[in-house]
Amino acid sequence: MPFGYVSPEQVMKDRADYARKGIARGRSVLVTTYVDGILFVAENPSSALHKVSEIYDRIAFAAVGKYNEFENLRQAGVRIADLRGYSYDRTDVTGRMLANTYAQVLGTIFTTESKPYEVEITVAEVGETAVGDQLYRLTYDGSVADEQSYVAMGGNAEAVSSRMQQDHRDGMALGEALALGVAALSTADGEQRTLTAAQLEVAVLDRQRPRRKFRRLLDAQLEQLLSS
Amino acid sequence: MDVFAEGGKLPNAFFAPASSSFTDFLAAHRPDLLPGKRAQATEGLTIEAPHGTTIVAVTHQSGVVMAGDRRATMGNVIAQRDMEKVFQADEYSCVGIAGSAGIAIELVRLFQVELEHYEKIEGTTLSLDGKANRLSMLIRNNLAMAMQGLAVVPLFAGYDVDGDEPATAGRIFSYDVTGGRYEEHSFHSVGSGSVFARGALKKLYRDDFSEADAVTACIQALYDAADDDSATGGPDLTRRIYPVVTSVTVDGFRRLPDNEVEQSTQQVVDDRMTQPGGPIAPLR
């Protein structure tokens, strides 16, 4: 039957398959809690095109998938956060608000645009204490999940997740969490690879820092942490 | 504040490519939030509102120091005696304000967001000249208000991380109400007491100042300003209200803690007990 009726289920399934395929092509990103906040580890050989970025004082953004699409979302997020912080107060900008906005935007794009966004993102907010740390995982169709402890996204997400499930524990030191994260990302198709500092993009939301908690770990710091 | 005016979709302004300026974004999306775009009062009417007074800045061997007195006046009334008029702009710069206090504080807030916004969108910081020019634009947007007597005159200073050496990396910029930007050398002062502060700094300034020397020079200059200008507040020893002193060096911005400023101020005041005019410069 060359043309005619296509069921809504089929349309949604096709779109979801399309988005999932796009996301699965990319390298993985891991977001995990550690004793002083939240750690982001991404396999990303580029030092200019980031997968992990600062949104606001306590909030950061990690993404996998199509660069131009998640970059669009990131910039919109920075504008939303700065607009809210400027019109109200810095403490009124929250990860939950941002996650809700992204969920609506992604949901609308998924159902109304000619193609869905091929992205998966995590909005992370660091709290005053570990109890206040929040991780929101958002998928291409606007689904949002409030995750505990860690989120793995991208092509190899399942393998990374299972490694994390095995070894993650609350209250890990930065070095320990980083070593685990790198080990988890190195597990691909049942094989172990070696990831060097130059192939990694690493950042933290460190609750010990004043005001702006986001900090990138540069190659030299990374090598030092990885070797110790 | 509803960002979803178009039902589930963010307005296009949020996705506009190649705009790293928060002010431009506000102008496109929420022009009502811009300080200069407010409904104008009737022409010929001047509004009485608190005014901030004297700010001084002095460069030294490892950066720049900026300080401000704590007084805000409204006519001949002291509106506030512990006002803060020197602010951190970003990691490597600070801004002090003289003029209409309410508008100045809002302008500084916008300037702070502007710098941070650029940094987050672009992933890199603006050059010191770039920051100075952005501030210039914000002042220019306030021109209509300035015509009604609500002028804002900031003093901007920072550490130029792209500079050649620390001794010349501390830089100072002054502005006029039309947004004109002028780079100052060695030291500068703005506000009602600035004439006296600048006179003092002219006699006190040395090329080989350390950070501590620059702090002392700022406190001396503010003392002289308060001595001769009624709108500038001197150190309030009974209430323990001292000038706000900030420093920007290669290590970034730092606001000097109250006990440090208290010590330096007490020293200056003690010396003036025997010499009310302050240090005497050699005649030749």
GROMACS .gro file of C-alpha atoms in nm, chain A:
model
  228
    1MET     CA    1   0.000   0.000   0.000
    2PRO     CA    2   0.202   0.304  -0.122
    3PHE     CA    3   0.001   0.576   0.052
    4GLY     CA    4  -0.288   0.615   0.286
    5TYR     CA    5  -0.340   0.594   0.659
    6VAL     CA    6  -0.044   0.580   0.900
    7SER     CA    7  -0.141   0.525   1.264
    8PRO     CA    8  -0.027   0.783   1.523
    9GLU     CA    9   0.149   0.501   1.708
   10GLN     CA   10   0.354   0.430   1.398
   11VAL     CA   11   0.438   0.801   1.348
   12MET     CA   12   0.557   0.837   1.708
   13LYS     CA   13   0.750   0.512   1.693
   14ASP     CA   14   0.926   0.621   1.374
   15ARG     CA   15   1.020   0.954   1.526
   16ALA     CA   16   1.145   0.792   1.845
   17ASP     CA   17   1.351   0.539   1.646
   18TYR     CA   18   1.496   0.819   1.439
   19ALA     CA   19   1.596   1.019   1.749
   20ARG     CA   20   1.738   0.715   1.928
   21LYS     CA   21   1.952   0.619   1.630
   22GLY     CA   22   2.097   0.968   1.615
   23ILE     CA   23   2.179   0.967   1.986
   24ALA     CA   24   2.331   0.618   1.974
   25ARG     CA   25   2.589   0.730   1.718
   26GLY     CA   26   2.756   0.970   1.964
   27ARG     CA   27   3.004   0.912   2.245
   28SER     CA   28   2.882   0.886   2.603
   29VAL     CA   29   2.859   1.139   2.884
   30LEU     CA   30   2.841   1.052   3.252
   31VAL     CA   31   2.705   1.267   3.533
   32THR     CA   32   2.762   1.141   3.885
   33THR     CA   33   2.747   1.270   4.240
   34TYR     CA   34   3.058   1.281   4.459
   35VAL     CA   35   3.123   1.404   4.810
   36ASP     CA   36   3.151   1.777   4.725
   37GLY     CA   37   2.889   1.792   4.451
   38ILE     CA   38   2.840   1.667   4.097
   39LEU     CA   39   3.102   1.542   3.853
   40PHE     CA   40   3.068   1.544   3.473
   41VAL     CA   41   3.285   1.318   3.259
   42ALA     CA   42   3.249   1.319   2.881
   43GLU     CA   43   3.449   1.153   2.609
   44ASN     CA   44   3.513   1.457   2.392
   45PRO     CA   45   3.838   1.511   2.204
   46SER     CA   46   3.744   1.873   2.125
   47SER     CA   47   3.845   2.131   2.383
   48ALA     CA   48   3.633   2.402   2.216
   49LEU     CA   49   3.297   2.233   2.146
   50HIS     CA   50   3.169   2.147   2.490
   51LYS     CA   51   2.921   1.881   2.594
   52VAL     CA   52   2.918   2.006   2.952
   53SER     CA   53   2.858   2.372   3.041
   54GLU     CA   54   2.764   2.615   3.312
   55ILE     CA   55   2.406   2.747   3.313
   56TYR     CA   56   2.388   2.936   3.642
   57ASP     CA   57   2.542   2.955   3.990
   58ARG     CA   58   2.446   2.603   4.098
   59ILE     CA   59   2.325   2.458   3.769
   60ALA     CA   60   2.506   2.289   3.482
   61PHE     CA   61   2.406   2.118   3.160
   62ALA     CA   62   2.535   1.801   2.994
   63ALA     CA   63   2.424   1.671   2.657
   64VAL     CA   64   2.475   1.408   2.390
   65GLY     CA   65   2.351   1.393   2.033
   66LYS     CA   66   2.345   1.653   1.760
   67TYR     CA   67   2.568   1.947   1.851
   68ASN     CA   68   2.368   2.230   1.692
   69GLU     CA   69   2.048   2.109   1.857
   70PHE     CA   70   2.178   2.079   2.212
   71GLU     CA   71   2.381   2.399   2.173
   72ASN     CA   72   2.052   2.573   2.089
   73LEU     CA   73   1.899   2.433   2.408
   74ARG     CA   74   2.202   2.530   2.615
   75GLN     CA   75   2.199   2.890   2.499
   76ALA     CA   76   1.824   2.915   2.558
   77GLY     CA   77   1.885   2.776   2.908
   78VAL     CA   78   2.148   3.040   2.985
   79ARG     CA   79   1.907   3.311   2.866
   80ILE     CA   80   1.616   3.175   3.071
   81ALA     CA   81   1.834   3.151   3.382
   82ASP     CA   82   1.993   3.495   3.345
   83LEU     CA   83   1.656   3.654   3.268
   84ARG     CA   84   1.500   3.502   3.577
   85GLY     CA   85   1.797   3.583   3.800
   86TYR     CA   86   1.797   3.943   3.676
   87SER     CA   87   1.422   3.999   3.713
   88TYR     CA   88   1.391   3.824   4.052
   89ASP     CA   89   1.693   3.708   4.248
   90ARG     CA   90   1.984   3.472   4.191
   91THR     CA   91   1.840   3.222   4.440
   92ASP     CA   92   1.517   3.200   4.237
   93VAL     CA   93   1.687   3.019   3.949
   94THR     CA   94   1.639   2.645   4.003
   95GLY     CA   95   1.722   2.327   3.817
   96ARG     CA   96   1.360   2.211   3.843
   97MET     CA   97   1.236   2.523   3.662
   98LEU     CA   98   1.489   2.471   3.388
   99ALA     CA   99   1.413   2.099   3.353
  100ASN     CA  100   1.041   2.178   3.322
  101THR     CA  101   1.107   2.433   3.051
  102TYR     CA  102   1.329   2.193   2.856
  103ALA     CA  103   1.069   1.917   2.892
  104GLN     CA  104   0.802   2.136   2.736
  105VAL     CA  105   1.029   2.258   2.458
  106LEU     CA  106   1.147   1.906   2.368
  107GLY     CA  107   0.792   1.767   2.390
  108THR     CA  108   0.658   2.033   2.156
  109ILE     CA  109   0.939   1.981   1.907
  110PHE     CA  110   0.888   1.603   1.917
  111THR     CA  111   0.520   1.624   1.824
  112THR     CA  112   0.499   1.931   1.601
  113GLU     CA  113   0.828   1.976   1.413
  114SER     CA  114   0.912   1.780   1.100
  115LYS     CA  115   1.186   1.594   1.288
  116PRO     CA  116   1.254   1.545   1.660
  117TYR     CA  117   1.572   1.674   1.828
  118GLU     CA  118   1.833   1.396   1.839
  119VAL     CA  119   1.950   1.487   2.187
  120GLU     CA  120   1.948   1.370   2.545
  121ILE     CA  121   2.035   1.615   2.820
  122THR     CA  122   2.091   1.627   3.194
  123VAL     CA  123   2.025   1.933   3.406
  124ALA     CA  124   2.221   1.907   3.732
  125GLU     CA  125   2.187   2.127   4.037
  126VAL     CA  126   2.423   2.111   4.332
  127GLY     CA  127   2.271   2.159   4.678
  128GLU     CA  128   2.407   2.295   5.005
  129THR     CA  129   2.449   1.933   5.115
  130ALA     CA  130   2.448   1.601   4.927
  131VAL     CA  131   2.075   1.563   4.998
  132GLY     CA  132   2.005   1.872   4.787
  133ASP     CA  133   2.187   1.748   4.475
  134GLN     CA  134   1.951   1.697   4.184
  135LEU     CA  135   1.987   1.531   3.846
  136TYR     CA  136   1.715   1.567   3.582
  137ARG     CA  137   1.747   1.353   3.274
  138LEU     CA  138   1.555   1.468   2.967
  139THR     CA  139   1.506   1.268   2.650
  140TYR     CA  140   1.422   1.368   2.291
  141ASP     CA  141   1.043   1.339   2.345
  142GLY     CA  142   1.033   1.566   2.650
  143SER     CA  143   1.020   1.290   2.911
  144VAL     CA  144   1.188   1.398   3.230
  145ALA     CA  145   1.322   1.173   3.504
  146ASP     CA  146   1.453   1.274   3.844
  147GLU     CA  147   1.760   1.051   3.881
  148GLN     CA  148   1.959   0.955   4.188
  149SER     CA  149   2.336   0.923   4.207
  150TYR     CA  150   2.428   0.911   3.837
  151VAL     CA  151   2.310   0.945   3.476
  152ALA     CA  152   2.475   0.791   3.170
  153MET     CA  153   2.377   0.914   2.825
  154GLY     CA  154   2.481   0.848   2.465
  155GLY     CA  155   2.576   0.554   2.246
  156ASN     CA  156   2.722   0.339   2.516
  157ALA     CA  157   2.487   0.439   2.797
  158GLU     CA  158   2.383   0.089   2.902
  159ALA     CA  159   2.735  -0.042   2.951
  160VAL     CA  160   2.834   0.274   3.140
  161SER     CA  161   2.522   0.252   3.357
  162SER     CA  162   2.577  -0.109   3.452
  163ARG     CA  163   2.937  -0.035   3.552
  164MET     CA  164   2.818   0.259   3.762
  165GLN     CA  165   2.545   0.053   3.923
  166GLN     CA  166   2.805  -0.199   4.026
  167ASP     CA  167   3.060   0.036   4.179
  168HIS     CA  168   2.896   0.371   4.255
  169ARG     CA  169   2.857   0.463   4.619
  170ASP     CA  170   2.759   0.787   4.788
  171GLY     CA  171   3.028   1.014   4.927
  172MET     CA  172   3.312   0.922   4.690
  173ALA     CA  173   3.609   1.161   4.684
  174LEU     CA  174   3.671   1.351   4.357
  175GLY     CA  175   3.965   1.132   4.251
  176GLU     CA  176   3.775   0.813   4.321
  177ALA     CA  177   3.460   0.927   4.138
  178LEU     CA  178   3.668   1.041   3.842
  179ALA     CA  179   3.857   0.711   3.821
  180LEU     CA  180   3.528   0.520   3.830
  181GLY     CA  181   3.372   0.749   3.570
  182VAL     CA  182   3.665   0.712   3.331
  183ALA     CA  183   3.668   0.335   3.381
  184ALA     CA  184   3.293   0.320   3.310
  185LEU     CA  185   3.329   0.529   2.993
  186SER     CA  186   3.620   0.311   2.878
  187THR     CA  187   3.404   0.000   2.873
  188ALA     CA  188   3.280  -0.026   2.515
  189ASP     CA  189   3.130  -0.337   2.355
  190GLY     CA  190   3.275  -0.552   2.630
  191GLU     CA  191   3.629  -0.424   2.562
  192GLN     CA  192   3.842  -0.196   2.777
  193ARG     CA  193   3.998   0.107   2.610
  194THR     CA  194   4.231   0.360   2.765
  195LEU     CA  195   4.106   0.718   2.772
  196THR     CA  196   4.370   0.987   2.819
  197ALA     CA  197   4.317   1.331   2.971
  198ALA     CA  198   4.321   1.486   2.623
  199GLN     CA  199   4.020   1.276   2.516
  200LEU     CA  200   3.814   1.378   2.818
  201GLU     CA  201   3.604   1.676   2.906
  202VAL     CA  202   3.564   1.695   3.283
  203ALA     CA  203   3.388   1.951   3.501
  204VAL     CA  204   3.242   1.974   3.850
  205LEU     CA  205   2.971   2.159   4.036
  206ASP     CA  206   3.162   2.200   4.361
  207ARG     CA  207   2.946   2.309   4.658
  208GLN     CA  208   3.259   2.432   4.841
  209ARG     CA  209   3.313   2.709   4.587
  210PRO     CA  210   3.169   3.058   4.641
  211ARG     CA  211   2.872   3.170   4.426
  212ARG     CA  212   2.951   3.013   4.086
  213LYS     CA  213   3.001   2.644   4.159
  214PHE     CA  214   3.091   2.530   3.808
  215ARG     CA  215   3.455   2.462   3.730
  216ARG     CA  216   3.626   2.283   3.442
  217LEU     CA  217   3.917   2.052   3.525
  218LEU     CA  218   4.201   2.126   3.285
  219ASP     CA  219   4.432   1.862   3.135
  220ALA     CA  220   4.710   1.913   3.390
  221GLN     CA  221   4.473   1.880   3.688
  222LEU     CA  222   4.309   1.578   3.524
  223GLU     CA  223   4.636   1.396   3.469
  224GLN     CA  224   4.730   1.459   3.829
  225LEU     CA  225   4.395   1.327   3.957
  226LEU     CA  226   4.398   1.026   3.724
  227SER     CA  227   4.753   0.923   3.817
  228SER     CA  228   4.699   0.950   4.193
   0.00000   0.00000   0.00000
